[in-house]
């Protein structure tokens, strides 16, 4: 059994919002941008949701968390989740210091019933010990939602391919700045993706102090090249040592079609767990069980 905690839902609306950030005024970016990227056009949220379920089926994946990958696209993911509630869990990128933050988080958690609020402090320019982050945790606690916090190095693949600049202050993605808020909200599960994205040591320190901090294993984890000699095997071993298998959650960072669900990420990580001699129960927790605990299936109304 496999569940995937980290996927991106690149909807038609996503491309419209992204197109609005281009310097050239185009009003049909929802078709031209996927063409420029040589990606399949997403179609309606329902069609894209069906496509996701097809790729999950083809790879025998049970459930996946899919992210609205720009603020303003919550409704597309809400539609997808309502269409396939047993297979898809909704997440959304959220900017807690934006003027419309109050409305956006209500839309995400109450109207669209998304279950994870995703923070990108390096992208939106606020420190993780800002009181705006406290408000996110309070809203998540009320809704029974999870908070995802992108730390470390941040590149946005789709923006890079389109030649869109992505100004980021990577220093703001500091896991240590999360310790206070995570400690004050022990009931709110936190996911730091990509083992901290280059901030492995700080992520392990924060997770050692805060029992609610999890890591996801998603993407190719290309950040390991910043530490000479570091291997993904060693990263898994260190995470297992400090967090244990209960707080490591498998993810791929799958995003666009026709590529679909990223089997190669799974195969590589599965091999690593076997090489490390991780027991079956622990492997099942990482690959599926922890996801089920964070996002219980069949929760009424959610
Ligand atoms: Zn991602």
Tab-separated table of N, CA and C in Angstrom, residues 30 124 126 145 155 174 179 246 248 275 297:
chain	number	residue	atom	x	y	z
A	30	UNK	N	-4.049	29.893	-19.852
A	30	UNK	CA	-4.383	28.556	-19.376
A	30	UNK	C	-4.199	27.513	-20.474
A	124	UNK	N	7.136	34.184	0.358
A	124	UNK	CA	6.208	35.253	0.708
A	124	UNK	C	6.780	36.246	1.705
A	126	UNK	N	8.189	36.239	5.151
A	126	UNK	CA	7.915	36.439	6.577
A	126	UNK	C	8.696	35.386	7.356
A	145	UNK	N	-6.626	20.473	10.819
A	145	UNK	CA	-5.793	20.444	9.614
A	145	UNK	C	-4.310	20.312	9.966
A	155	UNK	N	13.089	26.291	-5.102
A	155	UNK	CA	12.991	26.617	-6.521
A	155	UNK	C	11.621	26.140	-6.976
A	174	UNK	N	13.732	28.731	7.869
A	174	UNK	CA	14.591	28.195	8.928
A	174	UNK	C	13.757	27.335	9.888
A	179	UNK	N	10.187	26.244	15.948
A	179	UNK	CA	10.117	25.461	17.198
A	179	UNK	C	9.105	26.044	18.181
A	246	UNK	N	7.565	6.814	12.392
A	246	UNK	CA	6.208	7.378	12.514
A	246	UNK	C	6.130	8.808	12.009
A	248	UNK	N	8.081	10.093	9.411
A	248	UNK	CA	8.611	10.219	8.050
A	248	UNK	C	7.477	9.813	7.112
A	275	UNK	N	17.701	-1.416	1.706
A	275	UNK	CA	19.140	-1.416	1.979
A	275	UNK	C	19.416	-1.160	3.459
A	297	UNK	N	-9.121	8.669	6.546
A	297	UNK	CA	-10.122	8.498	5.497
A	297	UNK	C	-11.510	8.536	6.091
